[in-house]
């Protein structure tokens, strides 16, 4: 009886001991992996890529490519920006970047006075190089080092040619653009007009709207009312395409219209896949991202001075709905 | 030998050490956690400090612009200094995750200070417009700093989230560990205490048992306690006491035995005396009468009758005198001869007595009237019932350290059970014609006198009986102890 008691007792002790041991092991081995303390010695170039449209497919690609390139070249890069073309936020980010004295700024160009002020005066004051990417600003007005992105003029031409191919040499085209006509939009528009002016049978109507969805819809309705015989739509600014297509769809079938846009809107690709767009201009955001980083680093390291002020153009091509399907 | 003392000390020390160990570990751990908490808090506080200081600086600058007195300027300079200071503090927060953001942050602080300086410069040079512009910029930067602080804190939270969760989990684990430890220590201590108390109480219990046994009078059980403390010592002492008591008791018992035996021998003697007295009516008268008869027989010329009467008288006198004192073998033999003379006169030719006596052995002490009853017995059984009589051999031989006395007859023998009875000292219903002092009486007296049992041997068969007595020459210590029979 007493032996059993002692045995049970010993067993309990062993079990408890084991339990306690494992617990103490768990409790005292710290499994916290704190971020490694930065050595702080290595002087890295700090770059910032600032865009107005964070988390759109186009800018995601550009951002990832830029970061990849920066890592390869031993620089640190962060992607900042605003969502949905929020200019105020975008400009604030730009100012913060300048005040933070980063080594280089890669920025989506914005053709406004505030942007120009910041880029021209502030950045220059602190000696921070600025490269515009994807959308350019007039080089005379800003002291940007260079531009990396598509030739928007060429893009306009391409889209006009595609329109001619699809529609023929006769018809009515509605061009929808932003009320605040940015530099790159102007370039696109110029490109389109350049091609279409050869064809007197093609009538172009230019409509202006803002970024606000309701206004886009209203503008589209207005255009459709005024021009019931229209054959084609071109959204000069890719962001407009979504609301525009939706409104056209509400009126009638989308298919009879030839609708074109660009790929730098948040829903461009999905609209194309759905067949609502007949074609878009596909740019090379990856190339833009990596090339811009490469160039700014070259500039910082004095490897390539000065940079071509005309810009470094990246590839564009027209992407048709048929291809996508 | 301070064993129990030592045991208690050891137990206490072990408990103390365990407790101290646990306490130290937990305290160390707590300290560590506390430090971590402090570090974490410090991080947040430092960041917050930046925001506050930057706002303070803007406020000071504004105050100075409104009332440009040296006191306000001093304040502004102070907060600028403080700004530098917190900037340095913030630099310690750098890690691989927030490297970029922190650099920006610190540069923002620089920018703020620079902008403030510029604003101040313009103000001092009375360029109010530029100054206001710079001031508004400084305000913006201050706002950016606040925002960035929030962003940094946010990212800090993200970075350290797993770390914080780890701390929470660990504190949970510690709680569990505490319970586990408590249970284990309870068990362990119970075990230790059990063993310890057992090591003290078990010997005590044994000792108690032994004491109980002793109190019940069982002194033969040895006391054995196999522990190594004072109890064992106590038990050893106790055991020695038991042995001593045991010895004393057995000694007392021996003494009582002796006393008993003495009493018995006294009784026997009384009995023989009584028997003697019964058989002798007025012995002195008889003795005198016998002497007179002897003389008369002698005067009348009957010599034989006279001799016989002398023998009877001598026998009678011997019986009267020698009964309560040891006599020598020589006297006994003499009495025996007188007795045999009488018996010869009685049985004439029918009794053939053959004596062979070693004279050297006759000085041995022997209780009185021991040989006569044996011979008488032989005569009664071997000679008297037979018409053609019988032979009796009486021999005294030297057996080195003892004297061997043999009485042999060729009678019909004694039955086996009777021999047993005699040798065991039981009284036998005897036949009518003995002198009174029986065989058994002799055996018991001899044994008492010499103090050992194996003094008489009886060999009996149909062809005769042989009684052999082995009398030691030296009575050893027995002599003094034998009380004087008077």
Coordinates of N, CA, C and O in Angstrom, one line a residue, chain B residues 36-180:
Chain B
X36 N 12.4 45.6 -20.9 CA 11.9 45.6 -22.3 C 10.7 46.6 -22.4 O 10.6 47.4 -23.3
X37 N 9.8 46.5 -21.4 CA 8.7 47.4 -21.3 C 9.2 48.8 -21.4 O 8.7 49.7 -22.1
X38 N 10.2 49.1 -20.5 CA 10.7 50.4 -20.5 C 11.2 50.9 -21.8 O 11.0 52.0 -22.2
X39 N 12.0 50.0 -22.5 CA 12.5 50.3 -23.8 C 11.4 50.7 -24.7 O 11.5 51.7 -25.4
X40 N 10.4 49.9 -24.7 CA 9.3 50.1 -25.6 C 8.6 51.5 -25.3 O 8.4 52.3 -26.3
X41 N 8.3 51.6 -24.1 CA 7.7 52.9 -23.7 C 8.6 54.1 -24.1 O 8.1 55.1 -24.6
X42 N 9.9 53.9 -23.9 CA 10.9 54.9 -24.2 C 10.8 55.3 -25.7 O 10.8 56.5 -26.0
X43 N 10.6 54.3 -26.5 CA 10.6 54.6 -27.9 C 9.4 55.5 -28.2 O 9.5 56.5 -28.9
X44 N 8.2 55.1 -27.7 CA 7.0 55.9 -28.0 C 7.2 57.3 -27.4 O 6.8 58.3 -28.0
X45 N 7.7 57.3 -26.1 CA 7.8 58.6 -25.5 C 8.7 59.5 -26.3 O 8.5 60.7 -26.4
X46 N 9.8 59.0 -26.8 CA 10.8 59.8 -27.5 C 10.1 60.4 -28.8 O 10.3 61.6 -29.1
X47 N 9.4 59.5 -29.5 CA 8.7 60.0 -30.7 C 7.7 61.1 -30.3 O 7.7 62.1 -31.0
X48 N 7.0 60.9 -29.3 CA 6.0 61.9 -28.9 C 6.7 63.2 -28.5 O 6.2 64.3 -28.8
X49 N 7.9 63.0 -27.9 CA 8.6 64.2 -27.5 C 9.0 65.1 -28.7 O 8.9 66.3 -28.6
X50 N 9.3 64.4 -29.8 CA 9.7 65.1 -31.0 C 8.5 66.0 -31.4 O 8.6 67.2 -31.6
X51 N 7.3 65.4 -31.5 CA 6.1 66.1 -31.9 C 5.9 67.3 -30.9 O 5.7 68.5 -31.4
X52 N 6.0 67.1 -29.7 CA 5.7 68.1 -28.7 C 6.7 69.2 -28.8 O 6.4 70.4 -28.8
X53 N 8.0 68.9 -28.9 CA 9.0 69.9 -29.0 C 8.9 70.7 -30.2 O 9.1 71.9 -30.2
X54 N 8.6 70.0 -31.4 CA 8.4 70.8 -32.6 C 7.3 71.8 -32.5 O 7.4 73.0 -32.9
X55 N 6.2 71.3 -31.9 CA 5.1 72.3 -31.7 C 5.4 73.4 -30.8 O 5.1 74.6 -31.0
X56 N 6.2 73.0 -29.8 CA 6.6 74.1 -28.8 C 7.5 75.1 -29.5 O 7.3 76.3 -29.3
X57 N 8.3 74.6 -30.4 CA 9.2 75.5 -31.1 C 8.4 76.5 -31.9 O 8.7 77.7 -32.0
X58 N 7.4 76.0 -32.7 CA 6.6 76.8 -33.5 C 5.9 77.9 -32.6 O 5.9 79.1 -32.9
X59 N 5.4 77.4 -31.5 CA 4.7 78.3 -30.6 C 5.6 79.4 -30.1 O 5.3 80.6 -30.1
X60 N 6.9 79.0 -29.7 CA 7.9 80.0 -29.3 C 8.2 81.0 -30.3 O 8.3 82.2 -30.1
X61 N 8.3 80.5 -31.6 CA 8.6 81.4 -32.7 C 7.5 82.4 -32.9 O 7.8 83.6 -33.0
X62 N 6.3 81.9 -32.8 CA 5.2 82.7 -33.0 C 5.1 83.8 -31.9 O 4.9 85.0 -32.2
X63 N 5.4 83.4 -30.7 CA 5.4 84.3 -29.5 C 6.4 85.4 -29.8 O 6.2 86.6 -29.5
X64 N 7.6 85.0 -30.3 CA 8.6 85.9 -30.5 C 8.2 87.0 -31.5 O 8.5 88.1 -31.4
X65 N 7.6 86.4 -32.6 CA 7.1 87.4 -33.6 C 6.1 88.4 -33.1 O 6.1 89.5 -33.5
X66 N 5.3 87.9 -32.2 CA 4.3 88.8 -31.7 C 4.9 89.8 -30.7 O 4.7 91.0 -30.8
X67 N 5.7 89.3 -29.8 CA 6.4 90.2 -28.8 C 7.9 89.9 -28.9 O 8.3 89.0 -28.2
X68 N 8.6 90.6 -29.7 CA 10.0 90.2 -29.9 C 10.9 90.8 -28.8 O 11.5 91.8 -28.9
X69 N 10.8 90.1 -27.6 CA 11.7 90.5 -26.5 C 12.7 89.3 -26.3 O 12.4 88.2 -26.7
X70 N 13.8 89.7 -25.7 CA 14.9 88.7 -25.5 C 14.4 87.4 -24.8 O 14.9 86.3 -25.1
X71 N 13.5 87.6 -23.9 CA 13.0 86.5 -23.1 C 12.4 85.4 -24.0 O 12.7 84.2 -23.9
X72 N 11.6 85.9 -25.0 CA 11.0 84.9 -25.9 C 12.0 84.3 -26.8 O 11.9 83.1 -27.2
X73 N 13.0 85.1 -27.2 CA 14.1 84.6 -28.0 C 14.8 83.5 -27.3 O 15.2 82.4 -27.9
X74 N 15.0 83.7 -26.0 CA 15.7 82.7 -25.2 C 14.9 81.4 -25.2 O 15.4 80.3 -25.4
X75 N 13.6 81.6 -25.0 CA 12.7 80.4 -25.0 C 12.9 79.6 -26.3 O 13.0 78.4 -26.3
X76 N 12.9 80.4 -27.4 CA 13.0 79.8 -28.7 C 14.3 79.1 -28.8 O 14.3 77.9 -29.3
X77 N 15.4 79.7 -28.4 CA 16.7 79.0 -28.5 C 16.7 77.8 -27.6 O 17.2 76.7 -28.0
X78 N 16.0 77.9 -26.5 CA 15.9 76.7 -25.6 C 15.3 75.5 -26.3 O 15.7 74.4 -26.3
X79 N 14.1 75.9 -26.9 CA 13.4 74.8 -27.6 C 14.2 74.3 -28.8 O 14.1 73.1 -29.2
X80 N 14.9 75.1 -29.4 CA 15.8 74.7 -30.6 C 16.8 73.7 -30.0 O 17.0 72.6 -30.6
X81 N 17.4 74.0 -28.9 CA 18.4 73.1 -28.3 C 17.8 71.8 -28.0 O 18.3 70.7 -28.2
X82 N 16.6 71.9 -27.4 CA 15.9 70.7 -27.0 C 15.6 69.9 -28.3 O 15.7 68.6 -28.2
X83 N 15.3 70.6 -29.3 CA 15.0 69.9 -30.6 C 16.2 69.0 -31.0 O 16.1 67.9 -31.4
X84 N 17.4 69.7 -30.9 CA 18.6 68.9 -31.3 C 18.8 67.7 -30.4 O 19.1 66.6 -30.8
X85 N 18.4 67.9 -29.2 CA 18.6 66.9 -28.2 C 17.7 65.7 -28.5 O 18.1 64.5 -28.5
X86 N 16.4 66.0 -28.7 CA 15.5 64.9 -29.0 C 15.8 64.2 -30.3 O 15.6 63.0 -30.5
X87 N 16.4 65.0 -31.2 CA 16.8 64.4 -32.5 C 17.9 63.3 -32.2 O 17.8 62.2 -32.8
X88 N 18.8 63.7 -31.3 CA 19.8 62.7 -31.0 C 19.2 61.4 -30.4 O 19.5 60.3 -30.7
X89 N 18.2 61.7 -29.5 CA 17.5 60.6 -28.8 C 16.9 59.7 -29.9 O 17.0 58.4 -29.8
X90 N 16.2 60.3 -30.8 CA 15.5 59.6 -31.8 C 16.4 58.7 -32.6 O 16.0 57.6 -33.0
X91 N 17.6 59.2 -32.8 CA 18.5 58.4 -33.7 C 18.8 57.0 -33.1 O 19.2 56.1 -33.8
X92 N 18.6 56.9 -31.8 CA 18.8 55.5 -31.2 C 17.7 54.5 -31.5 O 17.8 53.4 -31.3
X93 N 16.6 55.1 -32.0 CA 15.5 54.2 -32.3 C 15.7 53.5 -33.7 O 14.8 52.7 -34.1
X94 N 16.7 53.8 -34.3 CA 16.9 53.2 -35.7 C 17.0 51.7 -35.7 O 17.7 51.1 -34.8
X95 N 16.3 51.1 -36.6 CA 16.6 49.7 -36.8 C 16.3 49.4 -38.3 O 16.0 50.3 -39.0
X96 N 16.6 48.2 -38.7 CA 16.6 47.9 -40.2 C 15.2 48.2 -40.8 O 15.1 48.5 -42.0
X97 N 14.2 48.1 -40.0 CA 12.8 48.3 -40.6 C 12.5 49.8 -40.8 O 11.8 50.1 -41.8
X98 N 12.9 50.6 -39.9 CA 12.5 52.0 -40.0 C 13.6 52.9 -40.4 O 13.6 54.1 -40.2
X99 N 14.7 52.3 -40.9 CA 15.9 53.1 -41.3 C 15.5 54.3 -42.2 O 15.8 55.4 -41.9
X100 N 14.8 54.0 -43.2 CA 14.4 55.0 -44.2 C 13.6 56.1 -43.6 O 13.9 57.3 -43.6
X101 N 12.5 55.6 -42.9 CA 11.6 56.6 -42.3 C 12.3 57.4 -41.3 O 12.0 58.6 -41.2
X102 N 13.2 56.8 -40.5 CA 13.8 57.5 -39.4 C 14.8 58.6 -40.0 O 14.8 59.7 -39.4
X103 N 15.4 58.2 -41.0 CA 16.3 59.2 -41.6 C 15.5 60.4 -42.1 O 15.8 61.6 -41.9
X104 N 14.4 60.1 -42.8 CA 13.5 61.2 -43.2 C 13.1 62.0 -42.0 O 13.0 63.3 -42.1
X105 N 12.7 61.3 -41.0 CA 12.2 62.0 -39.8 C 13.2 63.0 -39.3 O 12.9 64.1 -39.0
X106 N 14.5 62.5 -39.1 CA 15.5 63.3 -38.6 C 15.8 64.5 -39.5 O 16.1 65.6 -39.1
X107 N 15.7 64.2 -40.8 CA 16.0 65.3 -41.8 C 14.9 66.3 -41.7 O 15.1 67.5 -41.8
X108 N 13.6 65.8 -41.4 CA 12.5 66.8 -41.3 C 12.8 67.7 -40.1 O 12.5 68.9 -40.1
X109 N 13.3 67.1 -39.0 CA 13.6 67.9 -37.8 C 14.7 69.0 -38.2 O 14.5 70.2 -37.9
X110 N 15.7 68.5 -39.0 CA 16.7 69.5 -39.4 C 16.0 70.6 -40.2 O 16.3 71.8 -40.0
X111 N 15.2 70.2 -41.2 CA 14.5 71.2 -42.0 C 13.7 72.2 -41.2 O 13.8 73.4 -41.4
X112 N 13.1 71.6 -40.2 CA 12.3 72.5 -39.3 C 13.2 73.6 -38.6 O 12.9 74.8 -38.6
X113 N 14.3 73.1 -38.1 CA 15.2 74.0 -37.4 C 15.7 75.0 -38.4 O 15.8 76.2 -38.1
X114 N 16.1 74.5 -39.6 CA 16.6 75.5 -40.6 C 15.6 76.5 -41.0 O 15.9 77.7 -41.1
X115 N 14.4 76.0 -41.2 CA 13.3 76.9 -41.7 C 13.1 77.9 -40.6 O 12.9 79.1 -40.9
X116 N 13.1 77.5 -39.3 CA 12.9 78.4 -38.2 C 14.0 79.5 -38.2 O 13.7 80.7 -38.0
X117 N 15.2 79.0 -38.4 CA 16.3 79.9 -38.4 C 16.1 81.0 -39.5 O 16.3 82.2 -39.3
X118 N 15.8 80.5 -40.7 CA 15.6 81.4 -41.8 C 14.5 82.4 -41.5 O 14.6 83.6 -41.7
X119 N 13.4 81.9 -41.0 CA 12.3 82.7 -40.6 C 12.7 83.8 -39.7 O 12.4 85.0 -39.8
X120 N 13.5 83.4 -38.7 CA 14.0 84.3 -37.7 C 14.9 85.4 -38.3 O 14.9 86.6 -38.0
X121 N 15.8 84.9 -39.3 CA 16.7 85.8 -40.0 C 15.9 86.9 -40.7 O 16.2 88.1 -40.6
X122 N 14.9 86.4 -41.5 CA 14.1 87.3 -42.3 C 13.4 88.3 -41.3 O 13.3 89.5 -41.6
X123 N 13.0 87.8 -40.2 CA 12.3 88.7 -39.3 C 13.2 89.8 -38.7 O 12.8 90.9 -38.7
X124 N 14.4 89.3 -38.4 CA 15.4 90.3 -37.9 C 15.8 91.3 -38.9 O 16.1 92.5 -38.6
X125 N 15.7 90.9 -40.2 CA 16.1 91.9 -41.2 C 14.8 92.6 -41.8 O 14.8 93.2 -42.8
X126 N 13.8 92.5 -41.0 CA 12.5 93.2 -41.3 C 11.9 92.8 -42.6 O 11.1 93.5 -43.1
X127 N 12.2 91.6 -43.1 CA 11.6 91.2 -44.3 C 10.4 90.4 -43.9 O 10.4 89.1 -43.9
X128 N 9.4 91.0 -43.6 CA 8.2 90.4 -42.9 C 7.6 89.3 -43.8 O 7.2 88.3 -43.3
X129 N 7.5 89.7 -45.0 CA 6.7 88.7 -45.9 C 7.4 87.4 -46.0 O 6.9 86.3 -45.8
X130 N 8.8 87.5 -46.3 CA 9.6 86.3 -46.4 C 9.5 85.5 -45.1 O 9.4 84.3 -45.0
X131 N 9.6 86.3 -44.0 CA 9.6 85.7 -42.7 C 8.3 84.9 -42.5 O 8.3 83.7 -42.0
X132 N 7.2 85.5 -42.9 CA 5.9 84.9 -42.7 C 5.8 83.6 -43.5 O 5.2 82.6 -43.1
X133 N 6.4 83.7 -44.7 CA 6.4 82.5 -45.6 C 7.1 81.3 -45.0 O 6.6 80.2 -44.9
X134 N 8.3 81.7 -44.5 CA 9.1 80.7 -43.8 C 8.4 80.1 -42.6 O 8.4 78.9 -42.3
X135 N 7.7 81.0 -41.9 CA 7.0 80.6 -40.7 C 5.9 79.6 -41.0 O 5.8 78.6 -40.4
X136 N 5.2 79.9 -42.1 CA 4.1 79.0 -42.5 C 4.7 77.7 -42.9 O 4.1 76.6 -42.7
X137 N 5.9 77.7 -43.6 CA 6.5 76.5 -44.0 C 6.9 75.7 -42.7 O 6.7 74.5 -42.7
X138 N 7.5 76.4 -41.8 CA 7.9 75.7 -40.5 C 6.7 75.1 -39.9 O 6.8 74.0 -39.4
X139 N 5.6 75.8 -39.9 CA 4.4 75.2 -39.3 C 4.0 74.0 -40.1 O 3.6 72.9 -39.4
X140 N 4.1 74.0 -41.4 CA 3.8 72.8 -42.2 C 4.7 71.7 -41.8 O 4.3 70.5 -41.6
X141 N 6.0 72.0 -41.7 CA 6.9 70.9 -41.4 C 6.6 70.4 -40.0 O 6.6 69.1 -39.8
X142 N 6.3 71.2 -39.1 CA 5.9 70.7 -37.8 C 4.7 69.8 -37.9 O 4.7 68.7 -37.2
X143 N 3.8 70.1 -38.7 CA 2.6 69.3 -38.9 C 3.1 67.9 -39.5 O 2.7 66.8 -39.1
X144 N 4.0 68.0 -40.5 CA 4.5 66.8 -41.1 C 5.2 65.9 -40.1 O 5.0 64.7 -40.1
X145 N 5.9 66.6 -39.2 CA 6.6 65.8 -38.1 C 5.6 65.1 -37.3 O 5.7 63.9 -37.0
X146 N 4.5 65.8 -36.9 CA 3.4 65.1 -36.2 C 2.9 63.9 -36.9 O 2.8 62.8 -36.3
X147 N 2.6 64.1 -38.2 CA 2.1 63.1 -39.0 C 3.0 61.9 -39.0 O 2.7 60.7 -38.9
X148 N 4.3 62.3 -39.3 CA 5.3 61.2 -39.4 C 5.5 60.5 -38.1 O 5.7 59.3 -38.1
X149 N 5.4 61.2 -37.0 CA 5.5 60.5 -35.7 C 4.4 59.5 -35.6 O 4.7 58.3 -35.3
X150 N 3.2 59.8 -36.0 CA 2.1 58.9 -36.0 C 2.4 57.7 -36.9 O 2.2 56.5 -36.5
X151 N 2.9 58.0 -38.1 CA 3.2 56.9 -39.0 C 4.3 56.0 -38.4 O 4.2 54.8 -38.5
X152 N 5.3 56.7 -37.8 CA 6.4 55.9 -37.3 C 5.9 55.0 -36.1 O 6.2 53.8 -36.0
X153 N 5.0 55.6 -35.3 CA 4.5 54.8 -34.2 C 3.7 53.6 -34.7 O 3.7 52.5 -34.2
X154 N 2.9 54.0 -35.8 CA 2.1 52.9 -36.4 C 3.0 51.8 -36.9 O 2.8 50.6 -36.6
X155 N 4.1 52.2 -37.6 CA 4.9 51.1 -38.2 C 5.7 50.4 -37.1 O 5.9 49.2 -37.1
X156 N 6.0 51.2 -36.0 CA 6.6 50.6 -34.9 C 5.7 49.5 -34.3 O 6.2 48.4 -34.0
X157 N 4.4 49.8 -34.2 CA 3.5 48.9 -33.7 C 3.5 47.6 -34.6 O 3.4 46.5 -34.1
X158 N 3.5 47.9 -35.9 CA 3.5 46.7 -36.8 C 4.7 45.9 -36.6 O 4.7 44.7 -36.6
X159 N 5.9 46.6 -36.6 CA 7.1 45.9 -36.5 C 7.2 45.0 -35.2 O 7.6 43.9 -35.2
X160 N 6.7 45.7 -34.1 CA 6.9 45.0 -32.8 C 5.7 44.2 -32.4 O 5.7 43.7 -31.3
X161 N 4.8 44.1 -33.3 CA 3.5 43.4 -32.8 C 3.8 42.0 -32.3 O 3.4 41.6 -31.3
X162 N 4.6 41.3 -33.2 CA 4.9 39.9 -32.8 C 5.6 39.9 -31.5 O 5.4 39.0 -30.6
X163 N 6.5 40.9 -31.3 CA 7.3 41.0 -30.1 C 6.3 41.2 -28.9 O 6.4 40.6 -27.9
X164 N 5.4 42.1 -29.1 CA 4.4 42.4 -28.0 C 3.6 41.2 -27.7 O 3.4 40.8 -26.5
X165 N 3.1 40.5 -28.8 CA 2.3 39.3 -28.5 C 3.2 38.3 -27.8 O 2.7 37.6 -26.9
X166 N 4.5 38.2 -28.2 CA 5.4 37.3 -27.5 C 5.4 37.6 -26.0 O 5.4 36.7 -25.2
X167 N 5.5 38.9 -25.7 CA 5.6 39.2 -24.3 C 4.3 38.8 -23.5 O 4.4 38.2 -22.5
X168 N 3.2 39.0 -24.2 CA 1.9 38.6 -23.6 C 1.9 37.1 -23.4 O 1.6 36.6 -22.3
X169 N 2.2 36.4 -24.5 CA 2.2 35.0 -24.4 C 3.1 34.5 -23.3 O 2.8 33.6 -22.5
X170 N 4.3 35.1 -23.2 CA 5.3 34.7 -22.3 C 4.8 34.9 -20.8 O 5.0 34.1 -20.0
X171 N 4.1 36.0 -20.7 CA 3.6 36.3 -19.3 C 2.6 35.2 -18.9 O 2.5 34.8 -17.8
X172 N 1.8 34.8 -20.0 CA 0.8 33.7 -19.7 C 1.6 32.4 -19.3 O 1.2 31.7 -18.4
X173 N 2.7 32.2 -20.1 CA 3.5 31.0 -19.8 C 4.0 31.0 -18.4 O 4.1 30.0 -17.7
X174 N 4.5 32.2 -18.0 CA 5.0 32.4 -16.7 C 4.0 32.1 -15.6 O 4.3 31.4 -14.6
X175 N 2.8 32.5 -15.9 CA 1.7 32.2 -15.0 C 1.6 30.7 -14.8 O 1.5 30.2 -13.7
X176 N 1.5 30.0 -15.9 CA 1.4 28.6 -15.9 C 2.5 28.0 -15.2 O 2.4 27.0 -14.4
X177 N 3.7 28.5 -15.5 CA 4.9 28.0 -14.9 C 4.9 28.1 -13.4 O 5.3 27.2 -12.7
X178 N 4.4 29.2 -13.0 CA 4.3 29.5 -11.5 C 3.4 28.4 -10.9 O 3.8 27.8 -9.9
X179 N 2.3 28.1 -11.5 CA 1.4 27.1 -10.9 C 2.2 25.7 -10.9 O 2.2 25.0 -9.9
X180 N 2.8 25.4 -12.1 CA 3.5 24.1 -12.2 C 4.6 24.0 -11.1 O 4.7 23.0 -10.5

